[in-house]
Coordinates of C-alpha atoms and ligand atoms in Angstrom, one line a residue:
Chain A
X282 CA 0.0 0.0 0.0
X283 CA 2.8 2.4 0.8
X284 CA 3.7 2.9 -2.9
X285 CA 6.3 5.6 -3.1
X286 CA 6.5 6.4 0.5
X287 CA 8.5 4.4 3.1
X288 CA 6.9 3.0 6.3
X289 CA 8.7 3.0 9.7
X290 CA 12.1 4.7 9.8
X291 CA 14.3 3.4 12.6
X292 CA 13.5 0.7 15.1
X293 CA 10.2 -0.3 16.6
X294 CA 10.8 1.8 19.6
X295 CA 11.8 5.4 18.9
X296 CA 11.3 5.0 15.2
X297 CA 9.3 7.4 13.0
X298 CA 6.0 5.8 11.9
X299 CA 3.8 7.2 9.2
X300 CA 0.4 8.0 10.4
X301 CA -2.0 5.5 8.8
X302 CA -5.0 7.8 8.5
X303 CA -2.9 10.5 6.9
X304 CA -3.1 8.7 3.6
X305 CA -6.8 9.2 3.2
X306 CA -6.4 12.8 4.5
X307 CA -3.7 13.9 2.0
X308 CA -5.7 12.3 -0.8
X309 CA -9.0 14.0 0.2
X310 CA -10.6 10.6 0.8
X311 CA -11.1 10.7 4.5
X312 CA -14.8 11.0 5.3
X313 CA -15.9 13.5 7.8
X314 CA -19.6 13.4 8.7
X315 CA -20.6 16.1 6.3
X316 CA -19.0 13.9 3.6
X317 CA -21.1 10.8 4.1
X318 CA -24.6 10.5 2.5
X319 CA -27.4 8.0 2.1
X320 CA -29.9 7.7 -0.7
X321 CA -33.1 9.6 0.1
X322 CA -31.6 11.6 2.9
X323 CA -33.4 14.7 4.2
X324 CA -31.9 17.7 6.1
X325 CA -32.7 18.9 9.5
X326 CA -32.1 22.4 10.9
X327 CA -32.5 23.5 14.5
X328 CA -34.4 26.6 15.5
X329 CA -32.3 28.1 18.3
X330 CA -33.2 30.7 20.9
X331 CA -31.7 34.2 20.3
X332 CA -32.3 34.9 24.0
X333 CA -30.1 33.8 26.9
X334 CA -32.9 33.5 29.4
X335 CA -36.6 33.2 28.5
X336 CA -39.9 31.3 29.0
X337 CA -41.5 29.9 25.9
X338 CA -45.2 31.0 25.8
X339 CA -46.1 29.3 22.6
X340 CA -45.0 28.0 19.2
X341 CA -46.5 28.7 15.8
X342 CA -45.5 25.8 13.5
X343 CA -48.3 25.8 10.9
X344 CA -46.4 27.9 8.3
X345 CA -43.3 25.8 8.7
X346 CA -45.3 22.6 8.4
X347 CA -46.9 23.8 5.2
X348 CA -43.7 25.0 3.6
X349 CA -42.2 23.4 0.5
X350 CA -40.4 20.2 1.0
X351 CA -41.0 19.9 4.8
X352 CA -41.1 16.4 6.1
X353 CA -41.5 16.9 9.8
X354 CA -41.4 19.7 12.4
X355 CA -40.5 18.3 15.9
X356 CA -40.7 19.9 19.4
X357 CA -40.0 18.8 22.9
X358 CA -43.3 16.9 22.9
X359 CA -41.7 14.5 20.4
X360 CA -38.8 13.7 22.7
X361 CA -39.5 10.7 25.1
X362 CA -36.8 11.6 27.6
X363 CA -35.9 15.2 27.1
X364 CA -32.5 15.5 28.8
X365 CA -28.8 14.7 28.3
X366 CA -25.5 15.5 29.9
X367 CA -22.2 13.9 30.8
X368 CA -22.7 14.2 34.6
X369 CA -26.3 15.4 35.0
X370 CA -29.0 15.2 32.4
X371 CA -29.8 18.9 32.7
X372 CA -29.6 19.8 29.0
X373 CA -32.8 19.5 27.0
X374 CA -32.7 17.9 23.5
X375 CA -35.4 20.5 22.5
X376 CA -36.4 23.2 25.1
X377 CA -39.9 22.8 26.4
X378 CA -40.4 26.0 28.2
X379 CA -37.2 27.3 29.9
X380 CA -34.5 28.7 27.7
X381 CA -31.3 29.0 29.6
X382 CA -28.8 30.2 27.1
X383 CA -28.6 31.8 23.6
X384 CA -28.5 29.0 21.1
X385 CA -30.7 26.5 23.0
X386 CA -32.5 24.4 20.4
X387 CA -36.3 24.8 20.5
X388 CA -37.7 23.3 17.3
X389 CA -36.3 20.9 14.7
X390 CA -37.3 21.1 11.1
X391 CA -36.7 18.3 8.6
X392 CA -37.1 18.9 4.8
X393 CA -36.0 17.4 1.5
X394 CA -33.2 19.9 0.9
X395 CA -31.0 21.9 3.2
X396 CA -32.3 25.2 1.6
X397 CA -36.0 24.1 2.2
X398 CA -35.2 23.1 5.8
X399 CA -33.6 26.5 6.4
X400 CA -36.5 28.4 4.8
X401 CA -39.0 26.5 6.9
X402 CA -37.0 27.0 10.0
X403 CA -37.3 30.7 9.3
X404 CA -41.1 30.4 9.4
X405 CA -41.2 28.9 12.9
X406 CA -42.5 31.5 15.4
X407 CA -41.5 31.1 19.0
X408 CA -43.2 33.4 21.5
X409 CA -40.6 34.2 24.1
X410 CA -41.0 36.0 27.4
X411 CA -37.5 37.3 27.9
X412 CA -36.3 37.0 31.5
X413 CA -33.5 38.9 33.2
X414 CA -30.3 36.9 32.7
X415 CA -27.6 35.8 35.2
X416 CA -24.3 36.6 33.5
X417 CA -22.0 37.1 36.5
X418 CA -21.1 33.9 38.3
X419 CA -20.4 35.7 41.5
X420 CA -23.9 37.2 41.4
X421 CA -25.4 33.9 40.5
X422 CA -23.9 32.1 43.5
X423 CA -25.4 34.5 46.0
X424 CA -28.3 33.3 48.2
X425 CA -31.7 34.2 47.1
X426 CA -30.8 34.5 43.4
X427 CA -33.3 32.5 41.2
X428 CA -31.9 29.0 40.6
X429 CA -31.6 28.0 36.9
X430 CA -32.2 24.2 37.4
X431 CA -34.2 23.8 40.6
X432 CA -35.4 20.3 39.6
X433 CA -31.9 19.0 39.1
X434 CA -29.5 21.2 41.1
X435 CA -31.8 22.4 43.8
X436 CA -32.2 26.0 45.1
X437 CA -28.6 27.0 44.3
X438 CA -26.7 27.8 41.2
X439 CA -23.5 26.3 42.7
X440 CA -23.2 22.9 41.1
X441 CA -19.9 22.1 42.7
X442 CA -17.7 23.3 45.6
X443 CA -14.4 21.7 46.5
X444 CA -12.4 22.9 49.5
X445 CA -8.7 21.8 49.6
X446 CA -7.2 22.2 53.0
X447 CA -3.6 21.5 54.1
X448 CA -1.7 22.3 57.2
X449 CA -2.8 25.3 59.3
X450 CA -3.5 28.5 57.4
X451 CA -3.3 30.7 60.5
X452 CA 0.2 29.4 61.3
X453 CA 1.2 30.0 57.7
X454 CA 0.1 33.7 58.0
X455 CA 2.0 34.0 61.3
X456 CA 5.2 32.9 59.5
X457 CA 4.7 35.0 56.4
X458 CA 6.7 38.2 56.2
X459 CA 5.6 39.2 52.7
X460 CA 2.1 38.9 51.3
X461 CA 0.8 39.3 47.8
X462 CA -3.0 39.5 47.2
X463 CA -4.5 39.8 43.8
X464 CA -7.5 39.0 41.6
X465 CA -7.1 37.3 38.2
X466 CA -9.6 36.5 35.6
X467 CA -9.5 34.4 32.4
X468 CA -11.9 34.6 29.5
X469 CA -14.3 32.3 27.7
X470 CA -12.8 30.5 24.7
X471 CA -14.2 28.4 21.9
X472 CA -12.3 25.4 20.6
X473 CA -13.0 26.5 17.0
X474 CA -12.2 23.0 15.7
X475 CA -12.0 23.4 11.9
X476 CA -14.8 20.9 11.1
X477 CA -18.2 22.2 12.1
X478 CA -20.4 19.5 13.7
X479 CA -22.3 17.3 11.3
X480 CA -24.3 14.1 11.7
X481 CA -25.8 11.5 9.4
X482 CA -28.5 9.4 11.2
X483 CA -30.6 6.6 9.7
X484 CA -32.4 3.4 10.5
X485 CA -30.6 0.4 8.9
X486 CA -31.9 -2.8 7.5
X487 CA -32.0 -4.4 10.9
X488 CA -34.1 -1.6 12.3
X489 CA -31.2 -0.2 14.2
X490 CA -30.6 3.5 14.5
X491 CA -27.2 4.3 13.2
X492 CA -25.6 7.7 13.9
X493 CA -22.4 8.7 12.0
X494 CA -20.7 11.5 13.8
X495 CA -17.4 13.1 14.6
X496 CA -17.3 12.6 18.4
X497 CA -14.8 12.2 21.2
X498 CA -17.2 9.9 23.2
X499 CA -19.0 7.4 21.0
X500 CA -20.2 5.1 23.8
X501 CA -21.6 8.0 25.8
X502 CA -23.4 9.4 22.7
X503 CA -24.9 6.0 22.2
X504 CA -26.3 5.9 25.7
X505 CA -27.7 9.4 25.6
X506 CA -29.4 8.8 22.2
X507 CA -30.9 5.6 23.4
X508 CA -32.1 7.2 26.7
X509 CA -33.6 10.3 25.0
X510 CA -35.4 8.2 22.4
X511 CA -36.5 5.5 24.9
X512 CA -34.6 2.8 23.0
X513 CA -32.4 0.0 24.2
X514 CA -28.6 0.4 23.9
X515 CA -28.4 -2.4 21.4
X516 CA -30.8 -0.6 19.1
X517 CA -28.4 2.3 18.6
X518 CA -25.1 2.2 16.9
X519 CA -22.7 5.2 16.9
X520 CA -20.1 5.2 14.2
X521 CA -17.2 7.6 14.6
X522 CA -16.1 8.9 11.2
X523 CA -13.1 11.3 10.8
X524 CA -13.0 13.9 13.5
X525 CA -12.0 17.3 12.3
X526 CA -10.4 18.6 15.5
X527 CA -12.2 18.5 18.9
X528 CA -10.0 19.7 21.8
X529 CA -12.7 18.8 24.3
X530 CA -15.5 20.4 22.4
X531 CA -16.9 17.1 21.1
X532 CA -17.3 15.5 24.5
X533 CA -20.9 16.6 24.9
X534 CA -24.0 16.0 22.8
X535 CA -24.4 18.6 20.0
X536 CA -26.5 17.4 17.0
X537 CA -26.5 13.7 17.7
X538 CA -29.8 13.3 19.4
X539 CA -31.7 15.7 17.2
X540 CA -30.6 14.0 14.0
X541 CA -31.4 10.6 15.6
X542 CA -34.8 11.8 16.7
X543 CA -35.6 13.1 13.2
X544 CA -34.5 9.8 11.6
X545 CA -36.4 7.7 14.0
X546 CA -39.6 9.7 13.5
X547 CA -39.4 10.0 9.7
X548 CA -37.7 6.8 8.9
X549 CA -35.6 8.8 6.4
X550 CA -31.8 9.2 6.6
X551 CA -31.2 12.6 8.2
X552 CA -28.3 14.9 7.6
X553 CA -27.5 17.8 9.9
X554 CA -24.6 20.2 9.2
X555 CA -23.8 23.2 11.3
X556 CA -22.7 26.4 9.9
X557 CA -19.7 27.9 11.7
X558 CA -22.2 30.2 13.5
X559 CA -24.4 27.3 14.6
X560 CA -21.3 25.5 15.7
X561 CA -20.4 28.3 18.1
X562 CA -23.9 27.9 19.6
X563 CA -23.9 24.1 19.9
X564 CA -20.8 23.1 21.9
X565 CA -19.2 23.9 25.2
X566 CA -16.6 26.6 25.9
X567 CA -13.6 27.0 28.1
X568 CA -14.5 28.0 31.7
X569 CA -13.8 31.6 32.4
X570 CA -12.4 31.6 36.0
X571 CA -12.2 34.4 38.6
X572 CA -9.3 33.7 40.9
X573 CA -8.6 35.5 44.2
X574 CA -5.1 34.6 45.4
X575 CA -3.4 35.5 48.6
X576 CA 0.1 34.1 49.0
X577 CA 2.6 34.5 51.9
X578 CA 6.3 33.9 52.1
X579 CA 9.3 34.5 54.4
X580 CA 12.0 37.0 53.7
X581 CA 14.2 34.1 52.8
X582 CA 11.8 33.3 49.9
X583 CA 10.0 30.3 51.2
X584 CA 6.3 30.0 50.6
X585 CA 4.4 29.6 53.8
X586 CA 0.7 29.8 52.9
X587 CA -1.8 30.2 50.1
X588 CA -5.4 31.1 50.3
X589 CA -7.4 31.0 47.0
X590 CA -10.9 31.2 45.8
X591 CA -11.7 30.1 42.3
X592 CA -15.1 30.7 40.7
X593 CA -15.7 29.0 37.3
X594 CA -18.6 30.0 35.1
X595 CA -20.3 26.8 34.2
X596 CA -22.8 28.6 31.9
X597 CA -26.3 27.2 31.5
X598 CA -25.5 23.4 31.9
X599 CA -23.2 21.5 34.1
X600 CA -21.4 19.5 31.5
X601 CA -18.0 18.6 33.0
X602 CA -17.9 21.6 35.3
X603 CA -17.5 19.7 38.6
X604 CA -14.5 17.7 37.2
X605 CA -13.0 20.9 35.7
X606 CA -13.2 22.9 38.9
X607 CA -11.9 19.9 40.8
X608 CA -8.8 20.0 38.6
X609 CA -8.5 23.7 39.0
X610 CA -8.5 23.3 42.8
X611 CA -6.0 20.5 42.8
X612 CA -3.6 22.4 40.6
X613 CA -4.2 25.8 42.4
X614 CA -0.8 25.7 44.1
X615 CA 1.0 25.0 40.8
X616 CA 4.3 23.1 41.0
X617 CA 5.2 24.6 44.3
X618 CA 5.4 23.2 47.8
X619 CA 3.2 25.2 50.1
X620 CA 2.8 23.9 53.7
X621 CA -0.4 25.6 54.5
X622 CA -3.2 25.9 52.0
X623 CA -6.9 26.7 51.7
X624 CA -8.5 26.6 48.3
X625 CA -12.2 26.9 47.5
X626 CA -13.2 26.1 44.0
X627 CA -16.8 26.6 42.8
X628 CA -18.6 25.9 39.5
X629 CA -21.6 28.2 39.1
X630 CA -24.5 28.1 36.7
X631 CA -25.3 31.3 34.7
X632 CA -27.1 32.1 31.5
X633 CA -23.8 32.2 29.6
X634 CA -23.0 29.6 26.9
X635 CA -22.3 26.3 28.8
X636 CA -18.7 25.5 29.5
X637 CA -17.0 22.1 29.5
X638 CA -13.9 20.2 28.5
X639 CA -11.1 22.1 26.7
X640 CA -7.4 21.3 26.5
X641 CA -6.1 21.3 30.1
X642 CA -9.5 20.6 31.6
X643 CA -9.3 23.2 34.4
X644 CA -5.6 23.0 35.0
X645 CA -4.8 25.8 32.5
X646 CA -6.6 28.7 34.1
X647 CA -4.9 28.8 37.6
X648 CA -1.5 29.0 35.9
X649 CA -2.1 32.7 35.3
X650 CA -2.8 33.3 39.0
X651 CA -0.1 31.2 40.6
X652 CA 2.7 32.2 38.3
X653 CA 1.8 35.9 38.4
X654 CA 1.9 35.6 42.2
X655 CA 5.4 34.1 42.1
X656 CA 6.6 37.0 39.9
X657 CA 5.0 39.6 42.2
X658 CA 6.5 37.9 45.3
X659 CA 9.9 37.8 43.7
X660 CA 9.7 41.5 43.1
X661 CA 8.7 42.1 46.7
X662 CA 11.5 40.0 48.0
X663 CA 14.2 41.4 45.6
X664 CA 14.8 37.9 44.2
X665 CA 14.9 36.9 40.6
X666 CA 11.7 35.0 39.5
X667 CA 13.9 32.0 38.7
X668 CA 15.5 32.0 42.2
X669 CA 12.2 32.2 44.0
X670 CA 10.9 29.3 42.0
X671 CA 14.0 27.2 42.6
X672 CA 13.5 27.7 46.3
X673 CA 9.9 26.4 46.2
X674 CA 9.4 23.9 43.4
X675 CA 8.2 20.4 44.0
X676 CA 11.0 17.8 44.0
X677 CA 10.9 14.0 44.5
X678 CA 9.5 13.6 48.0
X679 CA 7.4 16.8 48.0
X680 CA 3.8 16.7 49.2
X681 CA 1.2 18.5 47.1
X682 CA -1.7 20.4 48.6
X683 CA -3.9 17.3 48.4
X684 CA -1.4 15.2 50.3
X685 CA 0.1 13.3 47.4
X686 CA 3.7 12.5 48.0
X687 CA 5.6 12.7 44.6
X688 CA 7.7 9.7 44.4
X689 CA 9.2 10.2 40.9
X690 CA 9.2 11.9 37.6
X691 CA 9.3 15.5 38.9
X692 CA 11.2 17.3 36.2
X693 CA 10.7 20.9 37.4
X694 CA 14.3 21.6 38.6
X695 CA 15.9 20.1 35.5
X696 CA 13.5 22.0 33.3
X697 CA 14.1 25.4 35.0
X698 CA 17.9 24.8 34.7
X699 CA 17.6 23.9 31.1
X700 CA 15.7 27.1 30.2
X701 CA 17.6 29.4 32.5
X702 CA 20.1 30.6 29.9
X703 CA 17.3 31.5 27.5
X704 CA 15.7 33.6 30.2
X705 CA 18.7 35.8 31.1
X706 CA 16.9 39.1 30.9
X707 CA 13.7 38.0 32.4
X708 CA 15.4 36.5 35.4
X709 CA 17.4 39.7 36.0
X710 CA 14.2 41.8 35.9
Chain B
X300 CA -28.6 28.3 -15.4
X301 CA -26.1 26.3 -17.4
X302 CA -22.3 26.4 -16.8
X303 CA -19.4 24.6 -18.4
X304 CA -16.2 24.0 -16.6
X305 CA -13.4 21.6 -16.4
X306 CA -12.9 19.7 -13.1
X307 CA -9.7 17.7 -12.6
X308 CA -9.3 17.5 -16.4
X309 CA -12.9 16.4 -17.1
X310 CA -15.2 18.7 -19.0
X311 CA -18.6 19.2 -17.2
X312 CA -21.8 20.8 -18.3
X313 CA -24.0 21.5 -15.3
X314 CA -27.4 23.1 -14.5
X315 CA -26.9 25.2 -11.4
X316 CA -28.9 27.6 -9.2
X317 CA -27.9 31.3 -9.4
X318 CA -27.0 31.4 -5.7
X319 CA -25.0 28.2 -5.8
X320 CA -21.3 28.3 -4.8
X321 CA -18.5 26.5 -6.5
X322 CA -18.1 24.7 -3.2
X323 CA -21.7 23.3 -3.5
X324 CA -21.1 22.3 -7.1
X325 CA -18.0 20.3 -6.1
X326 CA -19.4 18.7 -2.9
X327 CA -23.1 18.3 -3.6
X328 CA -23.3 17.8 -7.4
X329 CA -20.0 16.1 -8.2
X330 CA -19.5 14.5 -4.7
X331 CA -16.0 15.7 -4.6
X332 CA -16.0 15.9 -0.8
X333 CA -12.3 16.4 -0.4
X334 CA -13.0 20.1 -0.6
X335 CA -14.2 21.1 2.9
X336 CA -16.4 23.8 4.3
X337 CA -15.0 25.3 7.6
X338 CA -16.6 28.7 7.7
X339 CA -18.4 29.6 4.5
X340 CA -17.1 33.1 4.6
X341 CA -13.6 33.1 3.2
X342 CA -11.7 32.9 6.5
X343 CA -10.4 29.4 6.9
X344 CA -9.2 28.1 3.5
X345 CA -10.6 24.6 4.0
X346 CA -12.5 25.0 0.7
X347 CA -9.4 26.0 -1.3
X348 CA -9.3 24.8 -4.9
X349 CA -7.1 25.8 -7.8
X350 CA -8.9 27.7 -10.6
X351 CA -6.8 28.4 -13.7
X352 CA -3.6 28.0 -11.7
X353 CA -4.6 30.3 -8.8
X354 CA -6.0 29.3 -5.4
X355 CA -9.5 30.4 -4.6
X356 CA -11.8 29.9 -1.6
X357 CA -14.5 27.9 -3.4
X358 CA -17.1 29.2 -0.8
X359 CA -16.5 32.7 -2.1
X360 CA -16.9 31.8 -5.8
X361 CA -20.3 31.5 -7.3
X362 CA -20.8 28.5 -9.6
X363 CA -21.6 31.0 -12.4
X364 CA -18.1 32.6 -11.9
X365 CA -16.5 29.2 -12.5
X366 CA -18.1 29.0 -15.9
X367 CA -15.5 28.5 -18.5
X368 CA -12.7 27.9 -16.0
X369 CA -10.5 24.9 -15.1
X370 CA -10.7 23.7 -11.5
X371 CA -8.4 21.3 -9.7
X372 CA -9.5 19.7 -6.4
X373 CA -7.6 17.5 -4.0
X374 CA -9.1 14.5 -5.9
X375 CA -7.3 15.6 -9.0
X376 CA -3.8 15.4 -7.4
X377 CA -2.6 11.9 -6.8
X378 CA -3.5 8.5 -5.6
X379 CA -2.1 5.8 -3.3
X380 CA 0.2 4.5 -6.0
X381 CA 1.6 7.9 -7.1
X382 CA 1.3 10.7 -4.6
X383 CA 1.9 14.3 -5.6
X384 CA 5.2 15.5 -4.0
X385 CA 3.3 17.8 -1.7
X386 CA 1.1 14.9 -0.5
X387 CA 4.1 12.8 0.0
X388 CA 5.9 15.5 2.0
X389 CA 2.8 16.1 4.2
X390 CA 2.7 12.4 4.9
X391 CA 6.4 12.0 5.6
X392 CA 6.7 15.2 7.6
X393 CA 3.8 14.3 9.9
X394 CA 2.0 17.5 8.8
X395 CA -1.4 15.9 9.1
X396 CA -3.5 15.7 12.3
X397 CA -7.3 15.8 12.0
X398 CA -6.8 16.4 8.3
X399 CA -9.7 18.8 7.8
X400 CA -7.4 21.6 6.7
X401 CA -5.1 19.2 4.7
X402 CA -6.7 19.3 1.2
X403 CA -6.7 23.1 1.2
X404 CA -3.2 23.2 2.6
X405 CA -1.9 20.7 -0.1
X406 CA -3.5 22.7 -2.9
X407 CA -2.1 26.0 -1.6
X408 CA 1.3 24.5 -1.5
X409 CA 0.9 22.9 -5.0
X410 CA -0.2 26.2 -6.5
X411 CA 2.9 27.9 -4.9
X412 CA 5.4 25.3 -6.1
X413 CA 3.8 25.4 -9.6
X414 CA 4.6 29.1 -10.0
X415 CA 7.7 29.2 -7.8
X416 CA 9.5 25.9 -7.5
X417 CA 12.1 27.1 -4.9
X418 CA 10.3 29.4 -2.6
X419 CA 11.9 30.9 0.5
X420 CA 10.5 30.4 4.0
X421 CA 8.9 33.8 3.9
X422 CA 7.2 33.1 0.5
X423 CA 5.9 29.8 1.8
X424 CA 4.5 31.4 4.9
X425 CA 2.7 34.0 2.8
X426 CA 1.4 31.4 0.4
X427 CA 0.0 29.3 3.2
X428 CA -1.4 32.2 5.2
X429 CA -4.9 31.8 3.9
X430 CA -5.3 28.3 5.3
X431 CA -6.1 27.9 9.0
X432 CA -5.1 24.8 11.0
X433 CA -6.4 24.4 14.5
X434 CA -4.4 21.2 15.3
X435 CA -0.8 21.3 14.2
X436 CA 0.6 24.7 15.1
X437 CA 1.7 25.0 11.4
X438 CA 5.3 24.1 12.0
X439 CA 5.2 20.7 10.3
X440 CA 3.0 22.0 7.6
X441 CA 5.6 24.7 6.7
X442 CA 8.4 22.1 6.8
X443 CA 6.4 19.8 4.6
X444 CA 6.2 22.5 2.0
X445 CA 9.9 23.1 2.2
X446 CA 10.5 19.4 1.9
X447 CA 8.2 19.2 -1.2
X448 CA 10.1 22.2 -2.7
X449 CA 13.3 20.2 -2.4
X450 CA 11.8 17.3 -4.2
X451 CA 9.8 18.9 -6.9
X452 CA 11.5 18.5 -10.3
X453 CA 11.7 21.5 -12.4
Ligands
FES1412 S1 -15.1 27.4 4.0 FE1 -14.3 28.7 2.4 S2 -12.8 29.9 3.5 FE2 -13.7 28.7 5.1
FES1413 S1 -4.9 19.1 11.0 FE1 -6.8 19.7 12.0 S2 -7.1 21.6 11.2 FE2 -5.2 21.2 10.4

């Protein structure tokens, strides 16, 4: 098969291996979900809420149903179990009455061609009662603020709180001779994988529902599709075709259940393809985090204490937020030994786009805070940032804030020494 | 409306809609799905094809504008038995990750090497600047183009 190109170069271990799927990709043969088709396929388009928080008072679907080429117009009433989610099933397949973020899907239109489906989707009328939105997680976590998911998460918008405690914080402050206290904030990010979501769903010759999709989590998709449609697991098959980038953004359900629902209802193969704009509305984002950090050290440049409060904006649905804020809490001290620690990490629901997995999974955001604190402390102490770090980094035998004793593979010191010469000017700052 | 164009060396006469894009003609009518749609607004380059020797974003070209022109898509380049030097270089250099940008990248590189067989780093960077990649960080892609330049016979 290799034709003009060689295979492995060098030995089995440490050799260079050609990536097998790269062949189909350089030749333009690799099939992404938008590239697969079935005879007789129809197209489905979701009507999404333009409002971040609203009650739905009513739907007018007659015009859409009468439109040229329309095969079916589906609403929440057509979904047997209207919920999905990796940790909590708090996200509706199609919103029944409570819109919690801009982009929430409300109505699904299926038609013979994509153009007809888009035209008919434009004829759907949704009567929204726009509600005041919660866009600030620190507001949303206050007592007495309306809860966004009372039936699943109770009377609070805090879906997760993890305290991490080590040593004795009061003792740490008593020992501290220098203190740096600051607030940090990171922004929301989109993965912007290059291939917008697309799905092909159909009922095969055995009566099984087949869903071809670019996903990071095929077995989860299968369970959620089966659950939402009231099917058995073995009636649903999820086939992962080529995945055009993901970076965490394909760990939740996007179009899978909607396409499956349309196929199951109409018994026609159903294609859904997001535009780039729809893609922004239909997958998670990176958690923006607000981080309040207070760090103490001795004049000799030894860290004695850290107190931190991290608030992650979960957006409208929990997705992976608990796991992500857990990771933020665990990594809050960075690669430094601090004997006395108190960290409180929270994930808070708001009406912002929902946030979930993205490269680093909550470990990336606290870096801004703990490394900035080190630089500011170094300045206070008149030490180079490099020197302060060398006096506090984790080494073999160090204990992390969660009590893990590091028994090996701690490369921090070697790494710092290796980059030192490149950092000449920075270290002297 | 009727258009006549050549796609990968084959003459085609097609009946198209006035609002149809070249991208739609390739993907939906001719099933040449190697040409990808990443944004639909001329930003990402995933839909790059070569029209009369020059790269274009096929999402920004109306089917009618392709009337009378010659279009090359990724399917027109090589096959498993005989890869185009750019395809070979991408494979060997490890310049392919998810692969969604790859067809457009390969075509941009081919168009560059066709008009300038020995481009400098700067020229390569400029020629590839219309193609976004979210996976690789570009380094290996740029090296693959250099590698291909070394192998392309004049
Ligand atoms: S799809 Fe044409 S430039 Fe992005
Ligand atoms: S390899 Fe994924 S976008 Fe380039």
